[in-house]
CSV table of N, CA and C and ligand atoms in Angstrom, one decimal:
chain,number,residue,atom,x,y,z
A,253,MET,N,29.3,-11.5,-159.1
A,253,MET,CA,29.2,-10.9,-160.5
A,253,MET,C,29.8,-11.9,-161.5
A,254,THR,N,29.0,-12.2,-162.5
A,254,THR,CA,29.5,-13.1,-163.6
A,254,THR,C,29.7,-12.2,-164.8
A,255,SER,N,30.9,-12.1,-165.3
A,255,SER,CA,31.1,-11.3,-166.5
A,255,SER,C,30.9,-12.2,-167.8
A,256,LEU,N,30.1,-11.7,-168.7
A,256,LEU,CA,29.9,-12.4,-170.0
A,256,LEU,C,30.7,-11.5,-171.0
A,257,ASP,N,31.7,-12.1,-171.6
A,257,ASP,CA,32.4,-11.4,-172.6
A,257,ASP,C,31.8,-11.6,-174.0
A,258,ILE,N,31.5,-10.4,-174.6
A,258,ILE,CA,31.0,-10.5,-176.0
A,258,ILE,C,31.7,-9.5,-176.8
A,259,PRO,N,31.9,-9.8,-178.1
A,259,PRO,CA,32.5,-8.8,-178.9
A,259,PRO,C,31.6,-7.5,-179.0
A,260,GLU,N,32.3,-6.4,-179.2
A,260,GLU,CA,31.6,-5.1,-179.3
A,260,GLU,C,30.6,-5.1,-180.4
A,261,LEU,N,31.0,-5.8,-181.5
A,261,LEU,CA,30.1,-6.0,-182.6
A,261,LEU,C,29.7,-7.5,-182.7
A,262,ALA,N,28.5,-7.8,-182.4
A,262,ALA,CA,28.1,-9.2,-182.5
A,262,ALA,C,26.7,-9.3,-182.8
A,263,LEU,N,26.3,-10.5,-183.3
A,263,LEU,CA,24.9,-10.8,-183.3
A,263,LEU,C,24.6,-11.8,-182.2
A,264,VAL,N,23.9,-11.3,-181.2
A,264,VAL,CA,23.7,-12.1,-180.0
A,264,VAL,C,22.4,-12.8,-180.1
A,265,ALA,N,22.4,-14.2,-180.1
A,265,ALA,CA,21.2,-14.9,-180.1
A,265,ALA,C,20.9,-15.4,-178.6
A,266,LEU,N,19.8,-14.9,-178.1
A,266,LEU,CA,19.3,-15.5,-176.8
A,266,LEU,C,18.7,-16.8,-177.1
A,267,VAL,N,18.9,-17.8,-176.3
A,267,VAL,CA,18.4,-19.1,-176.5
A,267,VAL,C,17.8,-19.6,-175.2
A,268,GLY,N,16.5,-20.0,-175.2
A,268,GLY,CA,15.9,-20.4,-174.0
A,268,GLY,C,14.4,-20.7,-174.2
A,269,ILE,N,13.9,-21.5,-173.3
A,269,ILE,CA,12.4,-21.9,-173.4
A,269,ILE,C,11.6,-20.7,-172.9
A,270,SER,N,10.3,-20.8,-173.2
A,270,SER,CA,9.4,-19.7,-172.8
A,270,SER,C,9.5,-19.6,-171.2
A,271,GLY,N,9.6,-18.4,-170.8
A,271,GLY,CA,9.6,-18.2,-169.3
A,271,GLY,C,11.0,-18.2,-168.7
A,272,SER,N,12.0,-18.5,-169.6
A,272,SER,CA,13.4,-18.6,-169.1
A,272,SER,C,14.0,-17.2,-168.8
A,273,GLY,N,13.3,-16.2,-169.3
A,273,GLY,CA,13.8,-14.8,-168.9
A,273,GLY,C,14.5,-14.1,-170.0
A,274,LYS,N,14.3,-14.5,-171.3
A,274,LYS,CA,15.1,-13.9,-172.4
A,274,LYS,C,14.8,-12.4,-172.5
A,275,SER,N,13.5,-12.1,-172.5
A,275,SER,CA,13.1,-10.7,-172.7
A,275,SER,C,13.5,-9.8,-171.5
A,276,THR,N,13.4,-10.4,-170.4
A,276,THR,CA,13.8,-9.7,-169.1
A,276,THR,C,15.3,-9.4,-169.2
A,277,PHE,N,16.1,-10.4,-169.6
A,277,PHE,CA,17.5,-10.3,-169.7
A,277,PHE,C,17.9,-9.3,-170.8
A,278,ALA,N,17.2,-9.3,-171.9
A,278,ALA,CA,17.5,-8.4,-173.0
A,278,ALA,C,17.2,-6.9,-172.5
A,279,HIS,N,16.1,-6.8,-171.9
A,279,HIS,CA,15.7,-5.4,-171.4
A,279,HIS,C,16.8,-4.9,-170.4
A,280,ARG,N,17.2,-5.8,-169.6
A,280,ARG,CA,18.2,-5.4,-168.5
A,280,ARG,C,19.5,-5.0,-169.0
A,281,HIS,N,20.0,-5.7,-170.1
A,281,HIS,CA,21.4,-5.6,-170.5
A,281,HIS,C,21.6,-4.8,-171.8
A,282,PHE,N,20.6,-4.6,-172.6
A,282,PHE,CA,20.8,-4.0,-173.9
A,282,PHE,C,19.7,-2.9,-174.1
A,283,ALA,N,20.1,-1.9,-174.9
A,283,ALA,CA,19.2,-0.9,-175.3
A,283,ALA,C,18.0,-1.5,-176.1
A,284,ALA,N,16.8,-0.8,-175.9
A,284,ALA,CA,15.6,-1.4,-176.6
A,284,ALA,C,15.8,-1.5,-178.1
A,285,THR,N,16.6,-0.5,-178.6
A,285,THR,CA,16.8,-0.5,-180.1
A,285,THR,C,17.7,-1.6,-180.6
A,286,GLN,N,18.5,-2.2,-179.6
A,286,GLN,CA,19.4,-3.2,-180.0
A,286,GLN,C,18.7,-4.6,-180.1
A,287,VAL,N,17.5,-4.7,-179.5
A,287,VAL,CA,16.9,-5.9,-179.3
A,287,VAL,C,15.8,-6.1,-180.4
A,288,LEU,N,15.9,-7.2,-181.2
A,288,LEU,CA,14.9,-7.6,-182.1
A,288,LEU,C,14.1,-8.8,-181.5
A,289,SER,N,12.9,-8.6,-181.2
A,289,SER,CA,12.1,-9.6,-180.5
A,289,SER,C,11.1,-10.2,-181.5
A,290,SER,N,11.0,-11.5,-181.5
A,290,SER,CA,10.1,-12.2,-182.4
A,290,SER,C,8.6,-11.8,-182.1
A,291,ASP,N,8.4,-11.6,-180.8
A,291,ASP,CA,7.0,-11.1,-180.4
A,291,ASP,C,6.7,-9.8,-181.0
A,292,ALA,N,7.7,-8.8,-181.0
A,292,ALA,CA,7.4,-7.5,-181.5
A,292,ALA,C,7.2,-7.6,-183.1
A,293,PHE,N,8.0,-8.5,-183.7
A,293,PHE,CA,7.8,-8.6,-185.2
A,293,PHE,C,6.5,-9.3,-185.5
A,294,ARG,N,6.0,-10.2,-184.7
A,294,ARG,CA,4.7,-10.8,-185.0
A,294,ARG,C,3.7,-9.8,-184.8
A,295,ALA,N,3.8,-8.9,-183.8
A,295,ALA,CA,2.9,-7.8,-183.6
A,295,ALA,C,2.9,-6.9,-184.8
A,296,MET,N,4.1,-6.6,-185.3
A,296,MET,CA,4.2,-5.7,-186.5
A,296,MET,C,3.5,-6.2,-187.7
A,297,VAL,N,3.7,-7.5,-187.9
A,297,VAL,CA,3.1,-8.0,-189.2
A,297,VAL,C,1.7,-8.5,-189.0
A,298,ALA,N,1.3,-8.8,-187.8
A,298,ALA,CA,-0.1,-9.5,-187.6
A,298,ALA,C,-0.9,-8.9,-186.5
A,299,ASP,N,-0.5,-7.8,-185.9
A,299,ASP,CA,-1.2,-7.2,-184.8
A,299,ASP,C,-1.4,-8.1,-183.6
A,300,ASP,N,-0.6,-9.1,-183.5
A,300,ASP,CA,-0.8,-10.1,-182.4
A,300,ASP,C,0.6,-10.8,-182.2
A,301,GLU,N,1.2,-10.5,-181.0
A,301,GLU,CA,2.5,-11.1,-180.8
A,301,GLU,C,2.5,-12.6,-180.6
A,302,ASN,N,1.3,-13.1,-180.3
A,302,ASN,CA,1.2,-14.6,-180.1
A,302,ASN,C,0.7,-15.3,-181.4
A,303,ASP,N,0.5,-14.6,-182.5
A,303,ASP,CA,0.0,-15.3,-183.7
A,303,ASP,C,1.1,-16.1,-184.3
A,304,GLN,N,1.1,-17.4,-184.0
A,304,GLN,CA,2.2,-18.2,-184.5
A,304,GLN,C,2.2,-18.4,-186.0
A,305,SER,N,1.0,-18.2,-186.6
A,305,SER,CA,0.9,-18.4,-188.0
A,305,SER,C,1.6,-17.2,-188.7
A,306,ALA,N,1.9,-16.2,-188.0
A,306,ALA,CA,2.7,-15.1,-188.6
A,306,ALA,C,4.2,-15.2,-188.4
A,307,SER,N,4.6,-16.3,-187.9
A,307,SER,CA,6.0,-16.5,-187.5
A,307,SER,C,7.0,-16.3,-188.8
A,308,ALA,N,6.6,-17.0,-189.9
A,308,ALA,CA,7.5,-17.0,-191.0
A,308,ALA,C,7.7,-15.5,-191.5
A,309,GLU,N,6.6,-14.8,-191.6
A,309,GLU,CA,6.7,-13.4,-192.1
A,309,GLU,C,7.5,-12.5,-191.1
A,310,ALA,N,7.2,-12.8,-189.8
A,310,ALA,CA,7.8,-12.1,-188.7
A,310,ALA,C,9.3,-12.3,-188.7
A,311,PHE,N,9.8,-13.5,-188.9
A,311,PHE,CA,11.2,-13.8,-188.9
A,311,PHE,C,11.9,-13.3,-190.1
A,312,ASP,N,11.1,-13.3,-191.2
A,312,ASP,CA,11.7,-12.7,-192.5
A,312,ASP,C,12.0,-11.3,-192.2
A,313,ALA,N,11.1,-10.6,-191.6
A,313,ALA,CA,11.3,-9.1,-191.3
A,313,ALA,C,12.4,-8.9,-190.3
A,314,LEU,N,12.4,-9.8,-189.3
A,314,LEU,CA,13.5,-9.7,-188.3
A,314,LEU,C,14.9,-9.9,-188.9
A,315,HIS,N,15.0,-10.9,-189.7
A,315,HIS,CA,16.3,-11.1,-190.3
A,315,HIS,C,16.7,-10.0,-191.2
A,316,TYR,N,15.7,-9.4,-191.9
A,316,TYR,CA,16.0,-8.2,-192.8
A,316,TYR,C,16.6,-7.1,-192.0
A,317,ILE,N,15.9,-6.8,-190.9
A,317,ILE,CA,16.4,-5.6,-190.0
A,317,ILE,C,17.7,-6.0,-189.4
A,318,ALA,N,17.9,-7.2,-189.0
A,318,ALA,CA,19.2,-7.6,-188.4
A,318,ALA,C,20.3,-7.3,-189.4
A,319,GLY,N,20.0,-7.7,-190.7
A,319,GLY,CA,21.0,-7.4,-191.7
A,319,GLY,C,21.3,-5.9,-191.9
A,320,LYS,N,20.3,-5.2,-191.8
A,320,LYS,CA,20.5,-3.7,-191.9
A,320,LYS,C,21.3,-3.2,-190.8
A,321,ARG,N,21.1,-3.7,-189.6
A,321,ARG,CA,21.8,-3.2,-188.4
A,321,ARG,C,23.3,-3.7,-188.5
A,322,LEU,N,23.5,-4.9,-188.8
A,322,LEU,CA,24.8,-5.4,-188.9
A,322,LEU,C,25.6,-4.7,-190.0
A,323,ARG,N,25.0,-4.4,-191.1
A,323,ARG,CA,25.7,-3.7,-192.1
A,323,ARG,C,26.1,-2.3,-191.6
A,324,ALA,N,25.4,-1.7,-190.7
A,324,ALA,CA,25.7,-0.5,-190.1
A,324,ALA,C,26.6,-0.7,-188.8
A,325,ARG,N,27.1,-1.9,-188.7
A,325,ARG,CA,28.0,-2.2,-187.5
A,325,ARG,C,27.4,-2.0,-186.2
A,326,ARG,N,26.2,-2.4,-186.0
A,326,ARG,CA,25.5,-2.2,-184.7
A,326,ARG,C,25.2,-3.5,-184.1
A,327,LEU,N,25.6,-3.6,-182.8
A,327,LEU,CA,25.3,-4.8,-182.0
A,327,LEU,C,23.8,-5.1,-182.1
A,328,THR,N,23.5,-6.3,-182.3
A,328,THR,CA,22.1,-6.7,-182.4
A,328,THR,C,21.8,-8.0,-181.6
A,329,VAL,N,20.7,-7.9,-180.9
A,329,VAL,CA,20.3,-9.0,-180.0
A,329,VAL,C,19.0,-9.6,-180.5
A,330,VAL,N,18.9,-10.9,-180.7
A,330,VAL,CA,17.7,-11.5,-181.1
A,330,VAL,C,17.0,-12.2,-180.0
A,331,ASP,N,15.9,-11.7,-179.6
A,331,ASP,CA,15.1,-12.2,-178.4
A,331,ASP,C,14.0,-13.1,-179.0
A,332,ALA,N,14.3,-14.4,-179.2
A,332,ALA,CA,13.4,-15.4,-179.6
A,332,ALA,C,13.9,-16.7,-179.0
A,333,THR,N,13.0,-17.7,-179.0
A,333,THR,CA,13.5,-18.9,-178.3
A,333,THR,C,14.7,-19.5,-178.9
A,334,ASN,N,14.9,-19.4,-180.2
A,334,ASN,CA,16.0,-19.9,-181.0
A,334,ASN,C,16.4,-21.4,-180.6
A,335,LEU,N,15.3,-22.2,-180.5
A,335,LEU,CA,15.5,-23.6,-180.1
A,335,LEU,C,15.6,-24.5,-181.3
A,336,GLN,N,15.3,-24.0,-182.5
A,336,GLN,CA,15.4,-24.9,-183.7
A,336,GLN,C,16.6,-24.6,-184.5
A,337,PRO,N,17.3,-25.7,-184.9
A,337,PRO,CA,18.5,-25.5,-185.7
A,337,PRO,C,18.3,-24.5,-186.9
A,338,HIS,N,17.2,-24.6,-187.6
A,338,HIS,CA,17.0,-23.8,-188.7
A,338,HIS,C,16.8,-22.3,-188.3
A,339,ALA,N,16.3,-22.1,-187.2
A,339,ALA,CA,16.1,-20.7,-186.7
A,339,ALA,C,17.5,-20.1,-186.4
A,340,ARG,N,18.4,-20.9,-185.8
A,340,ARG,CA,19.7,-20.4,-185.5
A,340,ARG,C,20.6,-20.3,-186.8
A,341,ALA,N,20.4,-21.2,-187.7
A,341,ALA,CA,21.1,-21.2,-188.9
A,341,ALA,C,20.9,-19.9,-189.7
A,342,ALA,N,19.7,-19.4,-189.6
A,342,ALA,CA,19.4,-18.1,-190.3
A,342,ALA,C,20.1,-17.0,-189.7
A,343,LEU,N,20.3,-17.1,-188.3
A,343,LEU,CA,21.0,-16.0,-187.6
A,343,LEU,C,22.5,-16.1,-187.9
A,344,VAL,N,23.1,-17.3,-187.9
A,344,VAL,CA,24.5,-17.5,-188.3
A,344,VAL,C,24.7,-16.9,-189.7
A,345,LYS,N,23.8,-17.2,-190.6
A,345,LYS,CA,24.0,-16.8,-192.0
A,345,LYS,C,24.0,-15.3,-192.1
A,346,VAL,N,23.1,-14.6,-191.4
A,346,VAL,CA,23.0,-13.1,-191.6
A,346,VAL,C,24.3,-12.5,-190.9
A,347,ALA,N,24.7,-13.1,-189.8
A,347,ALA,CA,26.0,-12.6,-189.2
A,347,ALA,C,27.2,-12.8,-190.1
A,348,ARG,N,27.3,-14.0,-190.7
A,348,ARG,CA,28.4,-14.2,-191.6
A,348,ARG,C,28.4,-13.3,-192.8
A,349,GLU,N,27.2,-13.1,-193.4
A,349,GLU,CA,27.1,-12.3,-194.5
A,349,GLU,C,27.6,-10.9,-194.3
A,350,HIS,N,27.6,-10.5,-193.0
A,350,HIS,CA,28.1,-9.1,-192.7
A,350,HIS,C,29.4,-9.2,-191.9
A,351,ASP,N,30.0,-10.3,-191.9
A,351,ASP,CA,31.3,-10.4,-191.2
A,351,ASP,C,31.2,-10.1,-189.7
A,352,VAL,N,30.2,-10.5,-189.1
A,352,VAL,CA,29.9,-10.2,-187.7
A,352,VAL,C,29.9,-11.6,-186.9
A,353,LEU,N,30.4,-11.6,-185.7
A,353,LEU,CA,30.5,-12.8,-184.9
A,353,LEU,C,29.1,-13.2,-184.3
A,354,PRO,N,28.6,-14.4,-184.6
A,354,PRO,CA,27.4,-14.8,-183.9
A,354,PRO,C,27.8,-15.4,-182.5
A,355,VAL,N,27.0,-14.9,-181.5
A,355,VAL,CA,27.3,-15.3,-180.1
A,355,VAL,C,25.9,-15.8,-179.6
A,356,ALA,N,26.0,-16.9,-178.8
A,356,ALA,CA,24.8,-17.4,-178.1
A,356,ALA,C,24.8,-17.2,-176.6
A,357,ILE,N,23.8,-16.7,-176.1
A,357,ILE,CA,23.6,-16.7,-174.6
A,357,ILE,C,22.4,-17.6,-174.3
A,358,VAL,N,22.7,-18.7,-173.6
A,358,VAL,CA,21.7,-19.7,-173.3
A,358,VAL,C,21.2,-19.5,-171.9
A,359,LEU,N,19.9,-19.4,-171.7
A,359,LEU,CA,19.3,-19.3,-170.4
A,359,LEU,C,18.7,-20.7,-170.1
A,360,ASP,N,19.4,-21.5,-169.4
A,360,ASP,CA,19.0,-22.9,-169.2
A,360,ASP,C,18.4,-23.0,-167.8
A,361,VAL,N,17.2,-22.4,-167.6
A,361,VAL,CA,16.6,-22.2,-166.3
A,361,VAL,C,15.7,-23.5,-166.1
A,362,PRO,N,15.6,-24.0,-164.9
A,362,PRO,CA,14.8,-25.2,-164.6
A,362,PRO,C,13.4,-25.0,-165.2
A,363,GLU,N,12.9,-26.1,-165.8
A,363,GLU,CA,11.6,-26.1,-166.4
A,363,GLU,C,10.5,-25.8,-165.4
A,364,PRO,N,10.5,-26.3,-164.2
A,364,PRO,CA,9.4,-26.0,-163.3
A,364,PRO,C,9.3,-24.5,-163.0
A,365,LEU,N,10.4,-23.9,-162.9
A,365,LEU,CA,10.4,-22.4,-162.6
A,365,LEU,C,9.8,-21.7,-163.8
A,366,CYS,N,10.2,-22.1,-165.0
A,366,CYS,CA,9.7,-21.4,-166.2
A,366,CYS,C,8.2,-21.6,-166.3
A,367,TRP,N,7.7,-22.8,-165.9
A,367,TRP,CA,6.3,-23.1,-166.0
A,367,TRP,C,5.5,-22.3,-165.0
A,368,GLU,N,6.1,-22.1,-163.8
A,368,GLU,CA,5.5,-21.3,-162.8
A,368,GLU,C,5.3,-19.8,-163.3
A,369,ARG,N,6.4,-19.3,-163.9
A,369,ARG,CA,6.4,-18.0,-164.4
A,369,ARG,C,5.3,-17.8,-165.5
A,370,THR,N,5.3,-18.9,-166.4
A,370,THR,CA,4.4,-18.8,-167.5
A,370,THR,C,3.0,-18.8,-167.1
A,371,GLN,N,2.6,-19.6,-166.1
A,371,GLN,CA,1.2,-19.6,-165.6
A,371,GLN,C,0.8,-18.3,-165.1
A,372,ALA,N,1.7,-17.5,-164.6
A,372,ALA,CA,1.4,-16.2,-164.0
A,372,ALA,C,1.2,-15.2,-165.1
A,373,ARG,N,1.4,-15.5,-166.4
A,373,ARG,CA,1.3,-14.5,-167.5
A,373,ARG,C,0.1,-14.7,-168.3
A,374,PRO,N,-0.7,-13.6,-168.4
A,374,PRO,CA,-2.0,-13.7,-169.1
A,374,PRO,C,-1.7,-13.9,-170.6
A,375,ASP,N,-0.5,-13.5,-171.1
A,375,ASP,CA,-0.2,-13.5,-172.5
A,375,ASP,C,0.4,-14.8,-173.0
A,376,ARG,N,0.5,-15.8,-172.1
A,376,ARG,CA,1.0,-17.1,-172.5
A,376,ARG,C,0.0,-18.2,-172.1
A,377,THR,N,-0.5,-18.9,-173.1
A,377,THR,CA,-1.6,-19.8,-172.8
A,377,THR,C,-1.4,-21.2,-173.2
A,378,PHE,N,-0.2,-21.5,-173.6
A,378,PHE,CA,0.1,-22.9,-174.1
A,378,PHE,C,0.2,-23.8,-172.9
A,379,GLY,N,0.2,-25.1,-173.2
A,379,GLY,CA,0.1,-26.1,-172.1
A,379,GLY,C,1.5,-26.5,-171.6
A,380,ARG,N,1.5,-27.3,-170.6
A,380,ARG,CA,2.7,-27.8,-170.0
A,380,ARG,C,3.6,-28.6,-171.0
A,381,GLN,N,2.9,-29.4,-171.8
A,381,GLN,CA,3.6,-30.3,-172.7
A,381,GLN,C,4.4,-29.5,-173.8
A,382,VAL,N,3.9,-28.3,-174.1
A,382,VAL,CA,4.6,-27.4,-175.0
A,382,VAL,C,6.0,-27.0,-174.4
A,383,LEU,N,6.0,-26.7,-173.2
A,383,LEU,CA,7.2,-26.3,-172.5
A,383,LEU,C,8.2,-27.5,-172.4
A,384,GLY,N,7.6,-28.7,-172.2
A,384,GLY,CA,8.4,-29.9,-172.2
A,384,GLY,C,9.1,-30.2,-173.5
A,385,ARG,N,8.4,-29.9,-174.6
A,385,ARG,CA,9.0,-30.1,-175.9
A,385,ARG,C,10.1,-29.0,-176.1
A,386,MET,N,9.9,-27.8,-175.7
A,386,MET,CA,10.9,-26.8,-175.8
A,386,MET,C,12.1,-27.2,-175.0
A,387,ARG,N,11.9,-27.7,-173.8
A,387,ARG,CA,13.0,-28.2,-173.0
A,387,ARG,C,13.9,-29.2,-173.6
A,388,ARG,N,13.2,-30.2,-174.3
A,388,ARG,CA,14.0,-31.2,-175.0
A,388,ARG,C,14.8,-30.6,-176.2
A,389,ASP,N,14.1,-29.6,-176.9
A,389,ASP,CA,14.8,-28.9,-178.0
A,389,ASP,C,16.1,-28.2,-177.4
A,390,LEU,N,15.9,-27.6,-176.2
A,390,LEU,CA,17.0,-26.8,-175.6
A,390,LEU,C,18.2,-27.7,-175.3
A,391,GLN,N,17.8,-28.9,-174.7
A,391,GLN,CA,18.9,-29.8,-174.4
A,391,GLN,C,19.7,-30.3,-175.6
A,392,ARG,N,19.0,-30.5,-176.7
A,392,ARG,CA,19.7,-30.9,-177.9
A,392,ARG,C,20.5,-29.7,-178.5
A,393,SER,N,20.0,-28.5,-178.3
A,393,SER,CA,20.6,-27.3,-178.9
A,393,SER,C,21.9,-27.0,-178.3
A,394,VAL,N,22.0,-27.2,-177.0
A,394,VAL,CA,23.2,-26.7,-176.2
A,394,VAL,C,24.5,-27.3,-176.8
A,395,ALA,N,24.4,-28.6,-177.0
A,395,ALA,CA,25.6,-29.4,-177.5
A,395,ALA,C,26.0,-29.0,-178.9
A,396,ARG,N,25.1,-28.4,-179.7
A,396,ARG,CA,25.3,-28.1,-181.1
A,396,ARG,C,25.8,-26.7,-181.4
A,397,LEU,N,25.6,-25.8,-180.5
A,397,LEU,CA,25.8,-24.4,-180.9
A,397,LEU,C,27.1,-24.1,-181.4
A,398,GLY,N,28.2,-24.6,-180.8
A,398,GLY,CA,29.5,-24.4,-181.3
A,398,GLY,C,29.7,-24.8,-182.8
A,399,ARG,N,29.2,-26.0,-183.0
A,399,ARG,CA,29.3,-26.6,-184.4
A,399,ARG,C,28.5,-25.8,-185.4
A,400,GLU,N,27.4,-25.2,-184.9
A,400,GLU,CA,26.6,-24.4,-185.8
A,400,GLU,C,27.2,-23.1,-186.3
A,401,GLY,N,28.3,-22.7,-185.6
A,401,GLY,CA,29.0,-21.5,-186.0
A,401,GLY,C,29.0,-20.4,-185.0
A,402,PHE,N,28.4,-20.6,-183.8
A,402,PHE,CA,28.4,-19.6,-182.8
A,402,PHE,C,29.8,-19.5,-182.2
A,403,ARG,N,30.4,-18.4,-182.2
A,403,ARG,CA,31.8,-18.2,-181.9
A,403,ARG,C,32.0,-18.2,-180.4
A,404,LYS,N,31.0,-17.8,-179.7
A,404,LYS,CA,31.0,-17.8,-178.2
A,404,LYS,C,29.7,-18.4,-177.8
A,405,VAL,N,29.7,-19.3,-176.8
A,405,VAL,CA,28.5,-19.8,-176.3
A,405,VAL,C,28.5,-19.7,-174.8
A,406,HIS,N,27.6,-18.9,-174.2
A,406,HIS,CA,27.6,-18.7,-172.8
A,406,HIS,C,26.3,-19.5,-172.3
A,407,VAL,N,26.5,-20.4,-171.4
A,407,VAL,CA,25.3,-21.1,-170.9
A,407,VAL,C,25.1,-20.7,-169.4
A,408,LEU,N,24.0,-20.1,-169.1
A,408,LEU,CA,23.7,-19.7,-167.8
A,408,LEU,C,22.6,-20.7,-167.2
A,409,ARG,N,23.0,-21.3,-166.1
A,409,ARG,CA,22.1,-22.3,-165.6
A,409,ARG,C,21.4,-21.9,-164.2
A,410,ASP,N,22.1,-21.0,-163.6
A,410,ASP,CA,21.7,-20.7,-162.2
A,410,ASP,C,21.0,-19.4,-162.2
A,411,VAL,N,19.8,-19.3,-161.6
A,411,VAL,CA,19.0,-18.1,-161.6
A,411,VAL,C,19.8,-17.0,-160.9
A,412,ASP,N,20.5,-17.3,-159.8
A,412,ASP,CA,21.3,-16.3,-159.1
A,412,ASP,C,22.4,-15.8,-160.0
A,413,GLU,N,23.0,-16.7,-160.8
A,413,GLU,CA,24.1,-16.4,-161.7
A,413,GLU,C,23.5,-15.4,-162.8
A,414,ILE,N,22.3,-15.7,-163.3
A,414,ILE,CA,21.7,-14.9,-164.3
A,414,ILE,C,21.5,-13.5,-163.7
A,415,ASP,N,21.1,-13.4,-162.5
A,415,ASP,CA,20.8,-12.2,-161.8
A,415,ASP,C,22.1,-11.3,-161.7
A,416,ALA,N,23.2,-12.0,-161.6
A,416,ALA,CA,24.5,-11.3,-161.3
A,416,ALA,C,25.3,-11.1,-162.6
A,417,VAL,N,24.7,-11.3,-163.7
A,417,VAL,CA,25.5,-11.1,-165.0
A,417,VAL,C,25.8,-9.7,-165.3
A,418,GLU,N,27.0,-9.5,-165.7
A,418,GLU,CA,27.4,-8.2,-166.3
A,418,GLU,C,28.0,-8.5,-167.6
A,419,ILE,N,27.6,-7.7,-168.6
A,419,ILE,CA,28.1,-7.9,-170.0
A,419,ILE,C,29.4,-7.1,-170.1
A,420,ARG,N,30.4,-7.7,-170.6
A,420,ARG,CA,31.7,-7.0,-170.8
A,420,ARG,C,32.0,-7.0,-172.3
A,421,TYR,N,32.3,-5.9,-172.9
A,421,TYR,CA,32.5,-5.8,-174.3
A,421,TYR,C,34.0,-5.9,-174.6
A,422,GLU,N,34.3,-6.8,-175.5
A,422,GLU,CA,35.6,-7.0,-176.0
A,422,GLU,C,35.9,-6.1,-177.2
A,423,LYS,N,37.0,-5.5,-177.2
A,423,LYS,CA,37.4,-4.7,-178.4
A,423,LYS,C,37.7,-5.5,-179.6
B,783,GTP,P1,9.0,-16.0,-173.8
B,783,GTP,O1,8.9,-14.6,-174.4
B,783,GTP,O2,7.6,-16.6,-173.6
B,783,GTP,O3,9.8,-17.0,-174.6
B,783,GTP,O4,9.6,-15.9,-172.4
B,783,GTP,P2,11.0,-15.1,-172.0
B,783,GTP,O5,12.1,-16.1,-172.0
B,783,GTP,O6,11.1,-13.9,-172.7
B,783,GTP,O7,10.7,-14.8,-170.4
B,783,GTP,P3,10.4,-13.4,-169.8
B,783,GTP,O8,11.7,-12.6,-169.7
B,783,GTP,O9,9.3,-12.7,-170.4
B,783,GTP,O10,10.2,-13.8,-168.3
B,783,GTP,C1,9.0,-14.5,-167.9
B,783,GTP,C2,8.5,-14.2,-166.6
B,783,GTP,O11,9.5,-14.5,-165.6
B,783,GTP,C3,8.3,-12.7,-166.4
B,783,GTP,O12,7.1,-12.5,-165.7
B,783,GTP,C4,9.5,-12.2,-165.7
B,783,GTP,O13,9.1,-11.1,-164.8
B,783,GTP,C5,9.9,-13.3,-164.9
B,783,GTP,N1,11.4,-13.4,-164.8
B,783,GTP,C6,12.3,-13.4,-165.8
B,783,GTP,N2,13.5,-13.3,-165.4
B,783,GTP,C7,13.5,-13.3,-164.1
B,783,GTP,C8,14.4,-13.3,-163.0
B,783,GTP,O14,15.7,-13.3,-163.3
B,783,GTP,N3,14.0,-13.3,-161.8
B,783,GTP,C9,12.7,-13.3,-161.5
B,783,GTP,N4,12.3,-13.3,-160.2
B,783,GTP,N5,11.7,-13.3,-162.4
B,783,GTP,C10,12.1,-13.3,-163.7
B,784,MG,MG1,10.1,-13.1,-174.3
């Protein structure tokens, strides 16, 4: 069992490439209403969770709801790749605006495994090189998270370790 300590009130950013298991992790450890997923917001604004052209509007809506939740002092989890500094900066900003601690949980799962999982999914049709690009973004990201303002950064590298995670809430 690996205990992940997070504050009772936090904005939790999941960080990981496609297929790393972010949505699975979110579903396992958090209530559905605590999880704001970029896919769900794309679907809400564009009827298609894969419509990347809807991303700007989807994230706008996601950040708005995140702000509403944080204002009500509710733990909020952002299920998106969060691989780009500007994507994470928006999350740190909304957390700070509401005096809430931003926390990052990084799923740094081996790329070949993510690719294997991705190929098995009918809802993911991008090519191998897209995953490679995400992987490079992830590697750059990990070193920066603390400096970007995330108050806790948990990096999970081992699939068995991810399987054995237990979230522990700090008062
Ligand atoms: P994107 O939404 O594309 O960014 O991917 P994601 O990071 O949300 O990955 P997701 O949780 O959807 O997992 C991708 C696939 O891997 C799914 O088919 C899951 O069932 C599988 N998967 C995720 N986590 C695990 C795990 O811990 N063990 C196993 N065996 N499969 C997993
Ligand atoms: Mg997902």
